[in-house]
Amino acid sequence: DVNFSLMEAEGRLAGLRTTYFGRQKALASGTTVPIDVIPAARKNNDGLVKEYQSWLKDFKNGDTFKVMIQQKSNTDAAYQYPDKNPEPLTFDEKGLTPAQQASAAAIERALTAQ
């Protein structure tokens, strides 16, 4: 598990700015990463091929895998990551339903209890 909010904050301290956070499947449209090619180390093992294909299906269609793209400050700001549906790294508690707000408050109390 990755705490992307912490990574984003640490990146800012190191002079990086977040240009994209969202579904990792956007890598297929945003880069030339060849995701459909079965790695050579898996080709001779049916179990590893099936595992890779299962992962690839989730990678292409699911929302499980996330990616955060960061860029050095003061570099080419013209680059835009092509996924048009980025996700926020933070959320507004006011946008939660009353039940969600109560749940969040209970979690916060449990985490801060001594």
PDB file of N, CA and C in Angstrom:
ATOM      1  N   ASP A   1       0.835  -1.177   0.000  1.00  0.00           N
ATOM      2  CA  ASP A   1       0.000   0.000   0.000  1.00  0.00           C
ATOM      3  C   ASP A   1       0.881   1.242   0.000  1.00  0.00           C
ATOM      4  N   VAL A   2       0.421   2.248  -0.705  1.00  0.00           N
ATOM      5  CA  VAL A   2       1.193   3.484  -0.832  1.00  0.00           C
ATOM      6  C   VAL A   2       0.354   4.643  -0.310  1.00  0.00           C
ATOM      7  N   ASN A   3       0.960   5.492   0.499  1.00  0.00           N
ATOM      8  CA  ASN A   3       0.312   6.708   0.967  1.00  0.00           C
ATOM      9  C   ASN A   3       0.694   7.807  -0.028  1.00  0.00           C
ATOM     10  N   PHE A   4      -0.125   7.971  -1.059  1.00  0.00           N
ATOM     11  CA  PHE A   4       0.187   8.929  -2.116  1.00  0.00           C
ATOM     12  C   PHE A   4       0.187  10.366  -1.603  1.00  0.00           C
ATOM     13  N   SER A   5      -0.646  10.676  -0.616  1.00  0.00           N
ATOM     14  CA  SER A   5      -0.663  12.040  -0.074  1.00  0.00           C
ATOM     15  C   SER A   5       0.675  12.377   0.566  1.00  0.00           C
ATOM     16  N   LEU A   6       1.238  11.419   1.296  1.00  0.00           N
ATOM     17  CA  LEU A   6       2.548  11.630   1.909  1.00  0.00           C
ATOM     18  C   LEU A   6       3.627  11.739   0.830  1.00  0.00           C
ATOM     19  N   MET A   7       3.554  10.871  -0.174  1.00  0.00           N
ATOM     20  CA  MET A   7       4.531  10.948  -1.262  1.00  0.00           C
ATOM     21  C   MET A   7       4.467  12.297  -1.966  1.00  0.00           C
ATOM     22  N   GLU A   8       3.257  12.801  -2.164  1.00  0.00           N
ATOM     23  CA  GLU A   8       3.083  14.089  -2.834  1.00  0.00           C
ATOM     24  C   GLU A   8       3.710  15.201  -1.999  1.00  0.00           C
ATOM     25  N   ALA A   9       3.468  15.170  -0.691  1.00  0.00           N
ATOM     26  CA  ALA A   9       4.024  16.188   0.202  1.00  0.00           C
ATOM     27  C   ALA A   9       5.550  16.106   0.237  1.00  0.00           C
ATOM     28  N   GLU A  10       6.090  14.905   0.307  1.00  0.00           N
ATOM     29  CA  GLU A  10       7.546  14.733   0.308  1.00  0.00           C
ATOM     30  C   GLU A  10       8.138  15.192  -1.022  1.00  0.00           C
ATOM     31  N   GLY A  11       7.445  14.913  -2.102  1.00  0.00           N
ATOM     32  CA  GLY A  11       7.903  15.357  -3.414  1.00  0.00           C
ATOM     33  C   GLY A  11       7.989  16.873  -3.493  1.00  0.00           C
ATOM     34  N   ARG A  12       6.965  17.547  -2.943  1.00  0.00           N
ATOM     35  CA  ARG A  12       6.982  19.016  -2.918  1.00  0.00           C
ATOM     36  C   ARG A  12       8.202  19.535  -2.174  1.00  0.00           C
ATOM     37  N   LEU A  13       8.539  18.883  -1.054  1.00  0.00           N
ATOM     38  CA  LEU A  13       9.717  19.293  -0.279  1.00  0.00           C
ATOM     39  C   LEU A  13      11.008  19.108  -1.077  1.00  0.00           C
ATOM     40  N   ALA A  14      10.989  18.161  -2.012  1.00  0.00           N
ATOM     41  CA  ALA A  14      12.170  17.889  -2.839  1.00  0.00           C
ATOM     42  C   ALA A  14      12.139  18.654  -4.158  1.00  0.00           C
ATOM     43  N   GLY A  15      11.161  19.547  -4.322  1.00  0.00           N
ATOM     44  CA  GLY A  15      11.099  20.358  -5.534  1.00  0.00           C
ATOM     45  C   GLY A  15      10.320  19.721  -6.674  1.00  0.00           C
ATOM     46  N   LEU A  16       9.440  18.780  -6.355  1.00  0.00           N
ATOM     47  CA  LEU A  16       8.615  18.143  -7.389  1.00  0.00           C
ATOM     48  C   LEU A  16       7.189  18.657  -7.297  1.00  0.00           C
ATOM     49  N   ARG A  17       6.503  18.617  -8.421  1.00  0.00           N
ATOM     50  CA  ARG A  17       5.074  18.938  -8.407  1.00  0.00           C
ATOM     51  C   ARG A  17       4.335  17.755  -9.021  1.00  0.00           C
ATOM     52  N   THR A  18       3.179  17.470  -8.486  1.00  0.00           N
ATOM     53  CA  THR A  18       2.384  16.354  -8.977  1.00  0.00           C
ATOM     54  C   THR A  18       1.630  16.805 -10.214  1.00  0.00           C
ATOM     55  N   THR A  19       1.829  16.094 -11.316  1.00  0.00           N
ATOM     56  CA  THR A  19       1.134  16.434 -12.550  1.00  0.00           C
ATOM     57  C   THR A  19      -0.047  15.508 -12.810  1.00  0.00           C
ATOM     58  N   TYR A  20      -0.072  14.355 -12.130  1.00  0.00           N
ATOM     59  CA  TYR A  20      -1.178  13.425 -12.330  1.00  0.00           C
ATOM     60  C   TYR A  20      -1.240  12.438 -11.177  1.00  0.00           C
ATOM     61  N   PHE A  21      -2.446  12.146 -10.735  1.00  0.00           N
ATOM     62  CA  PHE A  21      -2.702  11.037  -9.825  1.00  0.00           C
ATOM     63  C   PHE A  21      -3.984  10.390 -10.282  1.00  0.00           C
ATOM     64  N   GLY A  22      -3.972   9.099 -10.451  1.00  0.00           N
ATOM     65  CA  GLY A  22      -5.192   8.403 -10.869  1.00  0.00           C
ATOM     66  C   GLY A  22      -4.913   6.973 -11.261  1.00  0.00           C
ATOM     67  N   ARG A  23      -5.759   6.483 -12.125  1.00  0.00           N
ATOM     68  CA  ARG A  23      -5.700   5.083 -12.530  1.00  0.00           C
ATOM     69  C   ARG A  23      -4.417   4.781 -13.303  1.00  0.00           C
ATOM     70  N   GLN A  24      -3.751   3.722 -12.888  1.00  0.00           N
ATOM     71  CA  GLN A  24      -2.499   3.343 -13.525  1.00  0.00           C
ATOM     72  C   GLN A  24      -2.711   2.925 -14.974  1.00  0.00           C
ATOM     73  N   LYS A  25      -3.923   2.498 -15.299  1.00  0.00           N
ATOM     74  CA  LYS A  25      -4.175   2.081 -16.681  1.00  0.00           C
ATOM     75  C   LYS A  25      -3.954   3.215 -17.675  1.00  0.00           C
ATOM     76  N   ALA A  26      -3.905   4.451 -17.178  1.00  0.00           N
ATOM     77  CA  ALA A  26      -3.625   5.582 -18.062  1.00  0.00           C
ATOM     78  C   ALA A  26      -2.213   5.514 -18.626  1.00  0.00           C
ATOM     79  N   LEU A  27      -1.339   4.711 -18.011  1.00  0.00           N
ATOM     80  CA  LEU A  27       0.008   4.554 -18.564  1.00  0.00           C
ATOM     81  C   LEU A  27      -0.045   4.043 -20.002  1.00  0.00           C
ATOM     82  N   ALA A  28      -1.043   3.232 -20.309  1.00  0.00           N
ATOM     83  CA  ALA A  28      -1.163   2.676 -21.658  1.00  0.00           C
ATOM     84  C   ALA A  28      -1.371   3.774 -22.696  1.00  0.00           C
ATOM     85  N   SER A  29      -2.039   4.860 -22.304  1.00  0.00           N
ATOM     86  CA  SER A  29      -2.259   5.939 -23.265  1.00  0.00           C
ATOM     87  C   SER A  29      -1.254   7.070 -23.098  1.00  0.00           C
ATOM     88  N   GLY A  30      -0.618   7.147 -21.930  1.00  0.00           N
ATOM     89  CA  GLY A  30       0.258   8.266 -21.648  1.00  0.00           C
ATOM     90  C   GLY A  30       1.724   8.040 -21.922  1.00  0.00           C
ATOM     91  N   THR A  31       2.093   6.800 -22.151  1.00  0.00           N
ATOM     92  CA  THR A  31       3.497   6.491 -22.375  1.00  0.00           C
ATOM     93  C   THR A  31       3.614   5.393 -23.436  1.00  0.00           C
ATOM     94  N   THR A  32       4.821   5.036 -23.726  1.00  0.00           N
ATOM     95  CA  THR A  32       5.054   3.938 -24.673  1.00  0.00           C
ATOM     96  C   THR A  32       5.406   2.655 -23.932  1.00  0.00           C
ATOM     97  N   VAL A  33       5.003   2.553 -22.657  1.00  0.00           N
ATOM     98  CA  VAL A  33       5.260   1.349 -21.875  1.00  0.00           C
ATOM     99  C   VAL A  33       4.510   0.186 -22.528  1.00  0.00           C
ATOM    100  N   PRO A  34       5.225  -0.868 -22.961  1.00  0.00           N
ATOM    101  CA  PRO A  34       4.569  -1.997 -23.643  1.00  0.00           C
ATOM    102  C   PRO A  34       3.954  -2.972 -22.642  1.00  0.00           C
ATOM    103  N   ILE A  35       2.699  -2.775 -22.273  1.00  0.00           N
ATOM    104  CA  ILE A  35       2.091  -3.609 -21.239  1.00  0.00           C
ATOM    105  C   ILE A  35       1.541  -4.931 -21.767  1.00  0.00           C
ATOM    106  N   ASP A  36       1.296  -5.041 -23.063  1.00  0.00           N
ATOM    107  CA  ASP A  36       0.719  -6.273 -23.606  1.00  0.00           C
ATOM    108  C   ASP A  36       1.746  -7.372 -23.845  1.00  0.00           C
ATOM    109  N   VAL A  37       3.008  -7.057 -23.716  1.00  0.00           N
ATOM    110  CA  VAL A  37       4.060  -8.030 -23.985  1.00  0.00           C
ATOM    111  C   VAL A  37       4.317  -8.850 -22.728  1.00  0.00           C
ATOM    112  N   ILE A  38       4.158 -10.167 -22.845  1.00  0.00           N
ATOM    113  CA  ILE A  38       4.422 -11.039 -21.702  1.00  0.00           C
ATOM    114  C   ILE A  38       5.933 -11.071 -21.473  1.00  0.00           C
ATOM    115  N   PRO A  39       6.385 -10.759 -20.260  1.00  0.00           N
ATOM    116  CA  PRO A  39       7.820 -10.763 -19.982  1.00  0.00           C
ATOM    117  C   PRO A  39       8.449 -12.119 -20.272  1.00  0.00           C
ATOM    118  N   ALA A  40       9.651 -12.096 -20.813  1.00  0.00           N
ATOM    119  CA  ALA A  40      10.348 -13.326 -21.208  1.00  0.00           C
ATOM    120  C   ALA A  40      10.445 -14.318 -20.060  1.00  0.00           C
ATOM    121  N   ALA A  41      10.658 -13.861 -18.853  1.00  0.00           N
ATOM    122  CA  ALA A  41      10.805 -14.748 -17.698  1.00  0.00           C
ATOM    123  C   ALA A  41       9.518 -15.511 -17.373  1.00  0.00           C
ATOM    124  N   ARG A  42       8.392 -15.085 -17.911  1.00  0.00           N
ATOM    125  CA  ARG A  42       7.111 -15.756 -17.639  1.00  0.00           C
ATOM    126  C   ARG A  42       6.660 -16.663 -18.777  1.00  0.00           C
ATOM    127  N   LYS A  43       7.211 -16.484 -19.957  1.00  0.00           N
ATOM    128  CA  LYS A  43       6.697 -17.143 -21.154  1.00  0.00           C
ATOM    129  C   LYS A  43       6.659 -18.663 -21.085  1.00  0.00           C
ATOM    130  N   ASN A  44       7.574 -19.287 -20.409  1.00  0.00           N
ATOM    131  CA  ASN A  44       7.633 -20.752 -20.378  1.00  0.00           C
ATOM    132  C   ASN A  44       6.936 -21.351 -19.173  1.00  0.00           C
ATOM    133  N   ASN A  45       6.133 -20.575 -18.486  1.00  0.00           N
ATOM    134  CA  ASN A  45       5.441 -21.051 -17.295  1.00  0.00           C
ATOM    135  C   ASN A  45       3.975 -20.647 -17.402  1.00  0.00           C
ATOM    136  N   ASP A  46       3.104 -21.626 -17.692  1.00  0.00           N
ATOM    137  CA  ASP A  46       1.681 -21.324 -17.894  1.00  0.00           C
ATOM    138  C   ASP A  46       1.054 -20.600 -16.705  1.00  0.00           C
ATOM    139  N   GLY A  47       1.449 -20.985 -15.488  1.00  0.00           N
ATOM    140  CA  GLY A  47       0.906 -20.335 -14.298  1.00  0.00           C
ATOM    141  C   GLY A  47       1.283 -18.868 -14.240  1.00  0.00           C
ATOM    142  N   LEU A  48       2.533 -18.563 -14.577  1.00  0.00           N
ATOM    143  CA  LEU A  48       2.981 -17.172 -14.558  1.00  0.00           C
ATOM    144  C   LEU A  48       2.353 -16.369 -15.688  1.00  0.00           C
ATOM    145  N   VAL A  49       2.117 -17.022 -16.829  1.00  0.00           N
ATOM    146  CA  VAL A  49       1.450 -16.340 -17.952  1.00  0.00           C
ATOM    147  C   VAL A  49       0.015 -15.997 -17.551  1.00  0.00           C
ATOM    148  N   LYS A  50      -0.701 -16.955 -16.938  1.00  0.00           N
ATOM    149  CA  LYS A  50      -2.085 -16.708 -16.501  1.00  0.00           C
ATOM    150  C   LYS A  50      -2.135 -15.600 -15.450  1.00  0.00           C
ATOM    151  N   GLU A  51      -1.171 -15.632 -14.514  1.00  0.00           N
ATOM    152  CA  GLU A  51      -1.118 -14.602 -13.489  1.00  0.00           C
ATOM    153  C   GLU A  51      -0.911 -13.221 -14.124  1.00  0.00           C
ATOM    154  N   TYR A  52      -0.008 -13.143 -15.086  1.00  0.00           N
ATOM    155  CA  TYR A  52       0.268 -11.878 -15.769  1.00  0.00           C
ATOM    156  C   TYR A  52      -0.960 -11.397 -16.535  1.00  0.00           C
ATOM    157  N   GLN A  53      -1.621 -12.306 -17.215  1.00  0.00           N
ATOM    158  CA  GLN A  53      -2.812 -11.936 -17.987  1.00  0.00           C
ATOM    159  C   GLN A  53      -3.939 -11.457 -17.076  1.00  0.00           C
ATOM    160  N   SER A  54      -4.060 -12.076 -15.897  1.00  0.00           N
ATOM    161  CA  SER A  54      -5.065 -11.643 -14.932  1.00  0.00           C
ATOM    162  C   SER A  54      -4.748 -10.231 -14.439  1.00  0.00           C
ATOM    163  N   TRP A  55      -3.462  -9.995 -14.116  1.00  0.00           N
ATOM    164  CA  TRP A  55      -3.031  -8.670 -13.691  1.00  0.00           C
ATOM    165  C   TRP A  55      -3.276  -7.648 -14.801  1.00  0.00           C
ATOM    166  N   LEU A  56      -2.943  -8.051 -16.051  1.00  0.00           N
ATOM    167  CA  LEU A  56      -3.082  -7.146 -17.187  1.00  0.00           C
ATOM    168  C   LEU A  56      -4.545  -6.749 -17.400  1.00  0.00           C
ATOM    169  N   LYS A  57      -5.450  -7.706 -17.216  1.00  0.00           N
ATOM    170  CA  LYS A  57      -6.879  -7.408 -17.361  1.00  0.00           C
ATOM    171  C   LYS A  57      -7.304  -6.359 -16.329  1.00  0.00           C
ATOM    172  N   ASP A  58      -6.867  -6.524 -15.083  1.00  0.00           N
ATOM    173  CA  ASP A  58      -7.212  -5.551 -14.047  1.00  0.00           C
ATOM    174  C   ASP A  58      -6.534  -4.210 -14.319  1.00  0.00           C
ATOM    175  N   PHE A  59      -5.293  -4.271 -14.794  1.00  0.00           N
ATOM    176  CA  PHE A  59      -4.545  -3.063 -15.109  1.00  0.00           C
ATOM    177  C   PHE A  59      -5.274  -2.241 -16.171  1.00  0.00           C
ATOM    178  N   LYS A  60      -5.759  -2.912 -17.207  1.00  0.00           N
ATOM    179  CA  LYS A  60      -6.402  -2.211 -18.330  1.00  0.00           C
ATOM    180  C   LYS A  60      -7.812  -1.730 -18.017  1.00  0.00           C
ATOM    181  N   ASN A  61      -8.537  -2.477 -17.197  1.00  0.00           N
ATOM    182  CA  ASN A  61      -9.956  -2.191 -17.019  1.00  0.00           C
ATOM    183  C   ASN A  61     -10.355  -1.743 -15.624  1.00  0.00           C
ATOM    184  N   GLY A  62      -9.515  -1.986 -14.652  1.00  0.00           N
ATOM    185  CA  GLY A  62      -9.918  -1.738 -13.275  1.00  0.00           C
ATOM    186  C   GLY A  62      -9.431  -0.422 -12.717  1.00  0.00           C
ATOM    187  N   ASP A  63      -9.807  -0.226 -11.474  1.00  0.00           N
ATOM    188  CA  ASP A  63      -9.418   0.982 -10.763  1.00  0.00           C
ATOM    189  C   ASP A  63      -8.517   0.662  -9.570  1.00  0.00           C
ATOM    190  N   THR A  64      -8.013  -0.578  -9.512  1.00  0.00           N
ATOM    191  CA  THR A  64      -7.213  -1.022  -8.377  1.00  0.00           C
ATOM    192  C   THR A  64      -5.871  -0.338  -8.316  1.00  0.00           C
ATOM    193  N   PHE A  65      -5.171  -0.298  -9.431  1.00  0.00           N
ATOM    194  CA  PHE A  65      -3.811   0.217  -9.459  1.00  0.00           C
ATOM    195  C   PHE A  65      -3.808   1.719  -9.708  1.00  0.00           C
ATOM    196  N   LYS A  66      -3.040   2.434  -8.891  1.00  0.00           N
ATOM    197  CA  LYS A  66      -2.943   3.893  -9.007  1.00  0.00           C
ATOM    198  C   LYS A  66      -1.511   4.280  -9.347  1.00  0.00           C
ATOM    199  N   VAL A  67      -1.359   5.457  -9.937  1.00  0.00           N
ATOM    200  CA  VAL A  67      -0.040   5.984 -10.264  1.00  0.00           C
ATOM    201  C   VAL A  67      -0.039   7.479  -9.984  1.00  0.00           C
ATOM    202  N   MET A  68       1.118   7.958  -9.528  1.00  0.00           N
ATOM    203  CA  MET A  68       1.288   9.389  -9.329  1.00  0.00           C
ATOM    204  C   MET A  68       2.496   9.805 -10.160  1.00  0.00           C
ATOM    205  N   ILE A  69       2.307  10.806 -10.997  1.00  0.00           N
ATOM    206  CA  ILE A  69       3.379  11.316 -11.842  1.00  0.00           C
ATOM    207  C   ILE A  69       3.825  12.658 -11.254  1.00  0.00           C
ATOM    208  N   GLN A  70       5.112  12.754 -10.987  1.00  0.00           N
ATOM    209  CA  GLN A  70       5.648  14.009 -10.480  1.00  0.00           C
ATOM    210  C   GLN A  70       6.705  14.523 -11.447  1.00  0.00           C
ATOM    211  N   GLN A  71       6.907  15.816 -11.418  1.00  0.00           N
ATOM    212  CA  GLN A  71       7.823  16.473 -12.336  1.00  0.00           C
ATOM    213  C   GLN A  71       8.642  17.498 -11.559  1.00  0.00           C
ATOM    214  N   LYS A  72       9.880  17.664 -11.965  1.00  0.00           N
ATOM    215  CA  LYS A  72      10.706  18.699 -11.335  1.00  0.00           C
ATOM    216  C   LYS A  72      10.046  20.058 -11.529  1.00  0.00           C
ATOM    217  N   SER A  73      10.129  20.876 -10.516  1.00  0.00           N
ATOM    218  CA  SER A  73       9.612  22.237 -10.638  1.00  0.00           C
ATOM    219  C   SER A  73      10.424  22.991 -11.682  1.00  0.00           C
ATOM    220  N   ASN A  74       9.797  23.955 -12.298  1.00  0.00           N
ATOM    221  CA  ASN A  74      10.441  24.817 -13.301  1.00  0.00           C
ATOM    222  C   ASN A  74      10.917  24.054 -14.535  1.00  0.00           C
ATOM    223  N   THR A  75      10.242  22.948 -14.854  1.00  0.00           N
ATOM    224  CA  THR A  75      10.514  22.268 -16.122  1.00  0.00           C
ATOM    225  C   THR A  75       9.290  22.433 -17.001  1.00  0.00           C
ATOM    226  N   ASP A  76       9.264  21.776 -18.117  1.00  0.00           N
ATOM    227  CA  ASP A  76       8.220  21.968 -19.121  1.00  0.00           C
ATOM    228  C   ASP A  76       6.810  21.764 -18.557  1.00  0.00           C
ATOM    229  N   ALA A  77       6.139  22.848 -18.280  1.00  0.00           N
ATOM    230  CA  ALA A  77       4.778  22.791 -17.739  1.00  0.00           C
ATOM    231  C   ALA A  77       3.753  22.457 -18.818  1.00  0.00           C
ATOM    232  N   ALA A  78       4.168  22.420 -20.078  1.00  0.00           N
ATOM    233  CA  ALA A  78       3.237  22.148 -21.168  1.00  0.00           C
ATOM    234  C   ALA A  78       2.805  20.684 -21.203  1.00  0.00           C
ATOM    235  N   TYR A  79       3.607  19.801 -20.598  1.00  0.00           N
ATOM    236  CA  TYR A  79       3.242  18.381 -20.629  1.00  0.00           C
ATOM    237  C   TYR A  79       2.002  18.144 -19.787  1.00  0.00           C
ATOM    238  N   GLN A  80       1.028  17.504 -20.366  1.00  0.00           N
ATOM    239  CA  GLN A  80      -0.191  17.134 -19.659  1.00  0.00           C
ATOM    240  C   GLN A  80      -0.373  15.634 -19.759  1.00  0.00           C
ATOM    241  N   TYR A  81      -0.534  14.980 -18.634  1.00  0.00           N
ATOM    242  CA  TYR A  81      -0.785  13.540 -18.661  1.00  0.00           C
ATOM    243  C   TYR A  81      -2.130  13.322 -19.347  1.00  0.00           C
ATOM    244  N   PRO A  82      -2.225  12.378 -20.264  1.00  0.00           N
ATOM    245  CA  PRO A  82      -3.393  12.297 -21.140  1.00  0.00           C
ATOM    246  C   PRO A  82      -4.693  11.796 -20.512  1.00  0.00           C
ATOM    247  N   ASP A  83      -4.670  11.200 -19.347  1.00  0.00           N
ATOM    248  CA  ASP A  83      -5.916  10.727 -18.750  1.00  0.00           C
ATOM    249  C   ASP A  83      -6.732  11.947 -18.327  1.00  0.00           C
ATOM    250  N   LYS A  84      -7.941  12.037 -18.795  1.00  0.00           N
ATOM    251  CA  LYS A  84      -8.783  13.204 -18.520  1.00  0.00           C
ATOM    252  C   LYS A  84      -9.569  13.070 -17.215  1.00  0.00           C
ATOM    253  N   ASN A  85      -9.318  11.979 -16.475  1.00  0.00           N
ATOM    254  CA  ASN A  85     -10.049  11.762 -15.236  1.00  0.00           C
ATOM    255  C   ASN A  85      -9.110  11.553 -14.057  1.00  0.00           C
ATOM    256  N   PRO A  86      -8.254  12.539 -13.745  1.00  0.00           N
ATOM    257  CA  PRO A  86      -7.382  12.366 -12.592  1.00  0.00           C
ATOM    258  C   PRO A  86      -8.200  12.326 -11.307  1.00  0.00           C
ATOM    259  N   GLU A  87      -7.602  11.786 -10.268  1.00  0.00           N
ATOM    260  CA  GLU A  87      -8.268  11.703  -8.980  1.00  0.00           C
ATOM    261  C   GLU A  87      -7.611  12.683  -8.015  1.00  0.00           C
ATOM    262  N   PRO A  88      -8.357  13.197  -7.062  1.00  0.00           N
ATOM    263  CA  PRO A  88      -7.744  14.113  -6.092  1.00  0.00           C
ATOM    264  C   PRO A  88      -6.905  13.333  -5.087  1.00  0.00           C
ATOM    265  N   LEU A  89      -5.854  13.954  -4.607  1.00  0.00           N
ATOM    266  CA  LEU A  89      -5.045  13.350  -3.547  1.00  0.00           C
ATOM    267  C   LEU A  89      -5.615  13.677  -2.176  1.00  0.00           C
ATOM    268  N   THR A  90      -6.469  14.654  -2.108  1.00  0.00           N
ATOM    269  CA  THR A  90      -7.111  15.036  -0.855  1.00  0.00           C
ATOM    270  C   THR A  90      -8.619  15.022  -1.076  1.00  0.00           C
ATOM    271  N   PHE A  91      -9.357  15.073  -0.008  1.00  0.00           N
ATOM    272  CA  PHE A  91     -10.809  15.130  -0.143  1.00  0.00           C
ATOM    273  C   PHE A  91     -11.362  16.166   0.815  1.00  0.00           C
ATOM    274  N   ASP A  92     -12.561  16.605   0.508  1.00  0.00           N
ATOM    275  CA  ASP A  92     -13.236  17.600   1.325  1.00  0.00           C
ATOM    276  C   ASP A  92     -14.226  16.874   2.227  1.00  0.00           C
ATOM    277  N   GLU A  93     -13.982  16.910   3.528  1.00  0.00           N
ATOM    278  CA  GLU A  93     -14.863  16.214   4.471  1.00  0.00           C
ATOM    279  C   GLU A  93     -16.308  16.692   4.369  1.00  0.00           C
ATOM    280  N   LYS A  94     -16.499  17.929   3.942  1.00  0.00           N
ATOM    281  CA  LYS A  94     -17.855  18.456   3.822  1.00  0.00           C
ATOM    282  C   LYS A  94     -18.647  17.735   2.732  1.00  0.00           C
ATOM    283  N   GLY A  95     -17.932  17.076   1.814  1.00  0.00           N
ATOM    284  CA  GLY A  95     -18.592  16.346   0.744  1.00  0.00           C
ATOM    285  C   GLY A  95     -19.054  14.960   1.162  1.00  0.00           C
ATOM    286  N   LEU A  96     -18.723  14.558   2.390  1.00  0.00           N
ATOM    287  CA  LEU A  96     -19.146  13.249   2.879  1.00  0.00           C
ATOM    288  C   LEU A  96     -20.585  13.288   3.361  1.00  0.00           C
ATOM    289  N   THR A  97     -21.236  12.156   3.280  1.00  0.00           N
ATOM    290  CA  THR A  97     -22.587  12.051   3.838  1.00  0.00           C
ATOM    291  C   THR A  97     -22.472  12.103   5.364  1.00  0.00           C
ATOM    292  N   PRO A  98     -23.575  12.378   6.069  1.00  0.00           N
ATOM    293  CA  PRO A  98     -23.522  12.381   7.543  1.00  0.00           C
ATOM    294  C   PRO A  98     -23.005  11.049   8.109  1.00  0.00           C
ATOM    295  N   ALA A  99     -23.410   9.941   7.512  1.00  0.00           N
ATOM    296  CA  ALA A  99     -22.939   8.630   7.987  1.00  0.00           C
ATOM    297  C   ALA A  99     -21.432   8.483   7.772  1.00  0.00           C
ATOM    298  N   GLN A 100     -20.938   8.952   6.627  1.00  0.00           N
ATOM    299  CA  GLN A 100     -19.502   8.894   6.353  1.00  0.00           C
ATOM    300  C   GLN A 100     -18.731   9.812   7.302  1.00  0.00           C
ATOM    301  N   GLN A 101     -19.292  10.978   7.596  1.00  0.00           N
ATOM    302  CA  GLN A 101     -18.644  11.898   8.535  1.00  0.00           C
ATOM    303  C   GLN A 101     -18.562  11.270   9.926  1.00  0.00           C
ATOM    304  N   ALA A 102     -19.628  10.607  10.352  1.00  0.00           N
ATOM    305  CA  ALA A 102     -19.628   9.935  11.658  1.00  0.00           C
ATOM    306  C   ALA A 102     -18.595   8.826  11.680  1.00  0.00           C
ATOM    307  N   SER A 103     -18.510   8.076  10.594  1.00  0.00           N
ATOM    308  CA  SER A 103     -17.508   6.997  10.488  1.00  0.00           C
ATOM    309  C   SER A 103     -16.104   7.558  10.555  1.00  0.00           C
ATOM    310  N   ALA A 104     -15.847   8.637   9.828  1.00  0.00           N
ATOM    311  CA  ALA A 104     -14.526   9.259   9.811  1.00  0.00           C
ATOM    312  C   ALA A 104     -14.165   9.759  11.210  1.00  0.00           C
ATOM    313  N   ALA A 105     -15.114  10.339  11.902  1.00  0.00           N
ATOM    314  CA  ALA A 105     -14.867  10.831  13.261  1.00  0.00           C
ATOM    315  C   ALA A 105     -14.552   9.671  14.207  1.00  0.00           C
ATOM    316  N   ALA A 106     -15.265   8.560  14.058  1.00  0.00           N
ATOM    317  CA  ALA A 106     -15.008   7.386  14.909  1.00  0.00           C
ATOM    318  C   ALA A 106     -13.617   6.810  14.630  1.00  0.00           C
ATOM    319  N   ILE A 107     -13.234   6.778  13.380  1.00  0.00           N
ATOM    320  CA  ILE A 107     -11.890   6.279  13.021  1.00  0.00           C
ATOM    321  C   ILE A 107     -10.828   7.199  13.601  1.00  0.00           C
ATOM    322  N   GLU A 108     -11.040   8.500  13.476  1.00  0.00           N
ATOM    323  CA  GLU A 108     -10.071   9.470  14.008  1.00  0.00           C
ATOM    324  C   GLU A 108      -9.932   9.312  15.518  1.00  0.00           C
ATOM    325  N   ARG A 109     -11.072   9.142  16.226  1.00  0.00           N
ATOM    326  CA  ARG A 109     -11.009   8.950  17.677  1.00  0.00           C
ATOM    327  C   ARG A 109     -10.249   7.676  18.026  1.00  0.00           C
ATOM    328  N   ALA A 110     -10.506   6.604  17.282  1.00  0.00           N
ATOM    329  CA  ALA A 110      -9.830   5.324  17.553  1.00  0.00           C
ATOM    330  C   ALA A 110      -8.329   5.429  17.302  1.00  0.00           C
ATOM    331  N   LEU A 111      -7.947   6.171  16.279  1.00  0.00           N
ATOM    332  CA  LEU A 111      -6.524   6.301  15.935  1.00  0.00           C
ATOM    333  C   LEU A 111      -5.773   7.209  16.906  1.00  0.00           C
ATOM    334  N   THR A 112      -6.487   8.152  17.523  1.00  0.00           N
ATOM    335  CA  THR A 112      -5.808   9.088  18.419  1.00  0.00           C
ATOM    336  C   THR A 112      -5.965   8.712  19.890  1.00  0.00           C
ATOM    337  N   ALA A 113      -6.722   7.662  20.180  1.00  0.00           N
ATOM    338  CA  ALA A 113      -6.922   7.235  21.561  1.00  0.00           C
ATOM    339  C   ALA A 113      -5.611   6.713  22.144  1.00  0.00           C
ATOM    340  N   GLN A 114      -5.367   7.031  23.366  1.00  0.00           N
ATOM    341  CA  GLN A 114      -4.128   6.581  24.031  1.00  0.00           C
ATOM    342  C   GLN A 114      -4.426   5.437  24.954  1.00  0.00           C
TER     343      GLN A 114
END
